[in-house]
Coordinates of C-alpha atoms in Angstrom, one line a residue:
M1 CA 77.2 119.1 117.9
G2 CA 80.1 119.4 120.3
S3 CA 83.8 119.5 119.4
A4 CA 84.1 115.8 120.2
G5 CA 81.6 114.9 117.6
L6 CA 83.2 117.1 115.0
A7 CA 86.6 115.6 115.8
R8 CA 85.3 112.2 114.8
L9 CA 84.6 113.5 111.3
Q10 CA 88.4 114.1 110.7
G11 CA 89.4 111.4 108.2
L12 CA 88.4 109.2 105.3
F13 CA 85.6 106.7 104.7
A14 CA 84.2 104.8 101.7
V15 CA 80.7 104.5 100.4
Y16 CA 79.1 102.1 97.9
K17 CA 78.0 103.9 94.7
P18 CA 74.9 102.2 93.2
P19 CA 75.1 101.6 89.4
G20 CA 73.9 104.6 87.4
L21 CA 74.3 107.1 90.2
K22 CA 76.7 109.9 89.3
W23 CA 79.5 110.5 91.9
N24 CA 78.7 114.2 92.3
H25 CA 75.0 113.4 93.2
L26 CA 76.3 110.8 95.7
R27 CA 78.6 113.4 97.2
D28 CA 75.8 115.9 97.6
T29 CA 73.6 113.3 99.2
V30 CA 76.2 112.3 101.7
E31 CA 77.0 116.0 102.6
L32 CA 73.2 116.6 103.1
Q33 CA 72.9 113.7 105.4
L34 CA 76.0 114.9 107.4
L35 CA 74.5 118.4 107.7
K36 CA 71.2 116.9 108.9
G37 CA 73.0 114.9 111.6
L38 CA 75.1 117.9 112.7
N39 CA 72.2 120.3 112.8
A40 CA 70.1 117.8 114.8
G41 CA 72.5 117.9 117.7
K42 CA 72.7 120.6 120.3
P43 CA 75.0 123.3 119.1
P44 CA 77.8 124.5 121.5
A45 CA 77.4 127.8 123.1
P46 CA 79.1 130.4 121.0
K47 CA 82.2 132.1 122.4
Q48 CA 81.9 135.6 123.6
R49 CA 84.1 138.6 123.0
V50 CA 84.1 142.2 124.3
R51 CA 83.4 145.0 121.9
F52 CA 83.0 148.7 122.5
L53 CA 79.7 149.9 121.0
L54 CA 78.6 153.5 120.5
G55 CA 75.4 154.4 122.3
P56 CA 73.6 157.1 124.3
V57 CA 74.6 157.8 127.8
E58 CA 72.3 156.0 130.2
G59 CA 70.0 158.4 132.2
S60 CA 71.1 161.4 130.2
E61 CA 68.4 163.5 128.5
E62 CA 70.9 165.1 126.1
K63 CA 71.9 163.4 122.9
E64 CA 75.3 162.5 124.2
L65 CA 77.0 159.4 122.9
T66 CA 79.6 157.2 124.6
L67 CA 81.4 153.9 124.1
T68 CA 80.1 151.0 126.2
A69 CA 81.8 147.7 126.7
T70 CA 79.5 144.9 125.5
R71 CA 79.8 141.1 125.2
V72 CA 78.8 139.8 121.8
P73 CA 79.1 136.3 120.2
T74 CA 82.0 135.4 118.0
L75 CA 80.4 134.9 114.6
I76 CA 83.1 132.5 113.5
D77 CA 81.6 129.8 115.8
H78 CA 78.2 130.0 114.1
P79 CA 77.3 127.4 111.4
L80 CA 78.3 129.5 108.5
V81 CA 81.7 127.9 107.6
L82 CA 81.6 124.2 106.8
G83 CA 84.5 121.8 106.1
V84 CA 85.3 118.1 106.1
G85 CA 88.5 118.5 108.1
H86 CA 91.9 116.9 107.7
G87 CA 90.3 114.1 105.6
R88 CA 90.5 116.4 102.6
G89 CA 94.2 116.5 103.0
L90 CA 94.3 112.8 103.2
L91 CA 92.6 112.5 99.9
T92 CA 95.5 114.5 98.4
D93 CA 97.9 112.1 100.1
M94 CA 96.1 109.1 98.6
Y95 CA 96.4 110.7 95.2
N96 CA 100.2 111.4 95.7
A97 CA 100.7 107.8 96.9
H98 CA 99.5 106.5 93.5
L99 CA 97.7 103.6 95.1
T100 CA 96.3 100.8 92.9
K101 CA 92.6 100.0 92.4
D102 CA 90.9 96.7 91.7
Y103 CA 88.2 96.2 89.1
T104 CA 86.1 93.4 87.7
V105 CA 85.5 94.0 84.0
R106 CA 83.0 92.0 82.0
G107 CA 83.2 91.6 78.2
V108 CA 81.4 90.0 75.3
L109 CA 83.2 88.7 72.2
G110 CA 82.0 89.0 68.7
K111 CA 81.1 92.7 68.2
A112 CA 82.6 96.2 68.4
T113 CA 80.9 99.5 69.1
D114 CA 81.9 103.1 68.7
D115 CA 82.3 103.8 72.5
F116 CA 83.4 100.2 73.5
C117 CA 80.1 99.8 75.5
E118 CA 77.5 97.1 74.8
D119 CA 74.8 99.7 74.1
G120 CA 76.9 101.8 71.8
R121 CA 76.5 102.1 68.0
L122 CA 77.5 98.7 66.4
V123 CA 80.4 99.1 64.0
E124 CA 81.4 95.5 63.4
K125 CA 80.5 91.9 64.1
T126 CA 83.0 89.0 64.1
T127 CA 83.3 85.3 64.9
Y128 CA 84.9 84.1 68.1
D129 CA 84.8 80.3 67.8
H130 CA 88.6 80.2 67.6
V131 CA 89.1 82.1 70.9
T132 CA 90.2 79.8 73.8
R133 CA 91.0 80.4 77.5
E134 CA 94.6 79.7 76.8
K135 CA 94.8 82.3 74.1
L136 CA 93.2 84.9 76.3
D137 CA 95.6 84.1 79.2
R138 CA 98.6 84.6 76.9
I139 CA 97.3 88.0 75.8
L140 CA 96.7 89.0 79.4
A141 CA 100.2 88.0 80.4
V142 CA 101.7 90.1 77.6
I143 CA 99.6 93.1 78.6
Q144 CA 100.7 92.8 82.3
G145 CA 104.4 92.4 81.3
S146 CA 104.4 95.5 79.1
H147 CA 102.7 97.6 81.7
Q148 CA 105.1 96.5 84.5
K149 CA 108.0 97.6 82.3
A150 CA 106.2 101.0 81.8
L151 CA 105.7 101.3 85.6
V152 CA 109.5 101.0 86.1
T153 CA 110.0 103.7 83.4
Y154 CA 107.6 106.1 85.0
S155 CA 109.0 105.6 88.5
N156 CA 112.4 107.1 87.4
L157 CA 114.2 104.5 89.5
D158 CA 117.5 102.9 88.7
L159 CA 116.9 99.2 89.3
Q160 CA 120.6 98.6 89.8
T161 CA 120.5 100.3 93.2
Q162 CA 119.7 98.5 96.4
E163 CA 117.0 101.0 97.3
A164 CA 115.1 100.4 94.1
Y165 CA 115.5 96.6 94.5
E166 CA 114.0 96.8 98.0
M167 CA 111.1 98.9 96.7
A168 CA 110.5 96.5 93.9
V169 CA 110.5 93.5 96.3
S170 CA 108.0 95.2 98.7
G171 CA 105.8 96.3 95.8
V172 CA 105.9 100.0 96.4
I173 CA 107.2 101.1 93.1
R174 CA 105.0 103.9 91.9
P175 CA 105.1 106.6 89.2
M176 CA 106.8 109.8 90.3
N177 CA 104.0 111.9 88.6
K178 CA 100.8 111.4 86.7
S179 CA 101.2 108.7 84.0
P180 CA 99.0 106.9 81.5
M181 CA 96.9 104.0 82.9
L182 CA 99.3 101.4 84.3
I183 CA 98.1 97.8 84.9
T184 CA 99.9 96.0 87.7
G185 CA 97.9 92.8 87.5
I186 CA 95.3 91.3 85.1
R187 CA 93.8 87.8 85.0
C188 CA 90.7 86.0 83.7
L189 CA 88.2 84.9 86.4
Q190 CA 85.6 83.4 84.1
F191 CA 85.6 82.3 80.5
A192 CA 82.3 81.2 78.9
P193 CA 82.3 82.4 75.3
P194 CA 81.1 84.8 74.2
E195 CA 81.3 86.2 77.8
F196 CA 84.4 86.6 80.0
L197 CA 85.2 88.3 83.3
L198 CA 88.6 89.9 84.1
E199 CA 90.1 91.1 87.3
V200 CA 92.3 94.2 86.7
Q201 CA 94.6 95.9 89.2
C202 CA 95.7 99.3 87.9
M203 CA 96.3 103.0 88.6
H204 CA 95.6 106.3 86.8
E205 CA 92.7 104.7 84.9
T206 CA 89.4 105.9 83.7
Q207 CA 86.4 103.8 82.9
K208 CA 86.7 104.6 79.2
Q209 CA 90.3 103.3 79.3
L210 CA 89.1 100.1 80.9
R211 CA 86.4 99.7 78.3
R212 CA 89.0 100.3 75.6
L213 CA 91.2 97.6 77.1
V214 CA 88.4 95.1 76.5
H215 CA 88.2 96.3 72.9
E216 CA 91.9 95.9 72.4
I217 CA 91.9 92.4 73.9
G218 CA 89.3 91.4 71.4
L219 CA 91.5 92.7 68.5
E220 CA 94.5 90.8 69.9
L221 CA 92.4 87.7 69.8
K222 CA 91.7 88.3 66.1
S223 CA 88.1 89.1 67.0
T224 CA 86.2 91.9 68.6
A225 CA 84.8 92.6 72.1
V226 CA 82.8 95.1 74.0
C227 CA 82.6 95.9 77.7
T228 CA 79.4 95.2 79.5
Q229 CA 80.3 96.1 83.1
V230 CA 83.1 97.9 85.0
R231 CA 82.9 97.5 88.8
R232 CA 85.5 98.8 91.3
T233 CA 86.1 96.5 94.2
R234 CA 89.0 98.2 95.9
D235 CA 90.2 101.8 96.0
G236 CA 93.7 102.0 97.6
F237 CA 93.2 100.6 101.1
F238 CA 89.4 100.6 101.0
T239 CA 87.5 97.6 99.8
L240 CA 83.8 96.8 99.4
D241 CA 83.7 95.6 103.0
D242 CA 84.5 99.2 104.1
A243 CA 81.9 100.8 101.8
L244 CA 78.8 102.2 103.5
L245 CA 75.5 101.3 101.9
R246 CA 73.0 103.9 101.1
T247 CA 71.1 103.2 104.3
Q248 CA 74.3 104.0 106.2
W249 CA 74.9 107.5 104.9
D250 CA 74.2 109.1 108.2
L251 CA 76.3 111.0 110.7
A252 CA 76.8 108.2 113.2
S253 CA 77.7 105.5 110.6
I254 CA 80.2 107.9 108.9
Q255 CA 81.8 108.8 112.2
D256 CA 82.2 105.1 113.1
A257 CA 83.6 104.3 109.6
I258 CA 86.2 107.1 109.9
Q259 CA 87.4 106.0 113.3
A260 CA 87.6 102.3 112.2
A261 CA 89.6 103.2 109.1
A262 CA 91.9 105.8 110.7
P263 CA 94.7 103.4 111.9
R264 CA 94.8 101.6 108.6
V265 CA 94.8 104.9 106.6
V266 CA 97.9 106.1 108.5
A267 CA 99.7 102.7 108.2
E268 CA 99.1 102.4 104.5
L269 CA 100.0 106.0 103.7
E270 CA 103.2 105.6 105.7
K271 CA 104.0 102.4 103.8
S272 CA 103.3 104.0 100.4
L273 CA 104.8 107.5 101.0
R274 CA 107.7 106.9 103.3
P275 CA 110.1 105.5 100.6
W276 CA 109.5 108.7 98.6
L277 CA 109.5 111.2 101.5
G278 CA 112.6 110.1 103.3
I279 CA 112.6 110.6 107.0
Q280 CA 109.2 112.4 107.4
E281 CA 107.4 111.2 110.5
P282 CA 103.9 109.7 110.0
P283 CA 101.0 111.9 111.2
G284 CA 98.5 110.8 113.8
P285 CA 95.0 109.4 112.8
G286 CA 93.1 112.0 110.8
Q287 CA 96.1 114.2 110.1
P288 CA 97.4 114.7 106.6
W289 CA 101.1 114.1 105.8
D290 CA 101.5 117.7 104.7
S291 CA 99.2 120.2 106.3
E292 CA 100.2 122.9 103.7
R293 CA 98.8 120.9 100.8
P294 CA 95.7 122.2 99.1
R295 CA 92.4 120.7 100.4
F296 CA 90.0 118.8 98.3
A297 CA 86.4 118.0 99.0
L298 CA 84.9 114.5 98.2
G299 CA 85.7 113.6 94.7
P300 CA 85.2 110.7 92.2
E301 CA 88.1 108.8 93.7
S302 CA 86.7 108.8 97.2
H303 CA 84.2 106.0 96.8
V304 CA 84.3 102.2 96.1
G305 CA 82.0 100.3 93.8
H306 CA 80.4 101.1 90.4

């Protein structure tokens, strides 16, 4: 694989994670497919360097040694050191931008379990005939309002300033540091008791926290509820339309996906990070905002879909 092919691997891409597949197994599978694709190509000729090696004098019958100039390959060009490139730094930038994610969350009214999942140990059964769509919508509005107030608190912004006002209008208010789960939007998509479907826009969440959210909504409705499905539909600036299916986890598809996403990645990171970073100039496609930041390999936040 030539340098041009490796250069096309500098960036970010999204993959679809099938239900039940652990993220670390997905990461290992994608890395294996990349290695297969890279190894299938013709490797570039290794660079040469001159070294003085100790050896016998040519044509001499005596055991006399001398130093001879010899060209040897530079071992650093051999396939011993592997890396994903600047895309690892962009993952760090995504984390520091505190981008929101979208989920669809399904729940069922009338029962509670020890782990908030449908297949958990049953701890309580309740009635739900009194629950209406209007009551659910009111509860969701209260949840969204309280979380939006918390978002302002964790952003450490003074809303009396013009800068903070402009950031609020443009929707780029973000926490300054790690915070509890913050919900920026929540609404009901379907309501057919005992089942309901929510759309949740949030940041700094875990799947357990989203399942607990369904449990707490059930309690607020004077009933109980368990979560039956959590599905991520957007991760920052990546949506399901960007996610590569399992049949596309190959070198060519990943290179194409990285190149297609590169301009959008730069634009979205500039939009999200510039208000916090002052006058820092945006990097080019595939380049991290701060090259001195620590690098991270593919992690659980680098895929879309559950």
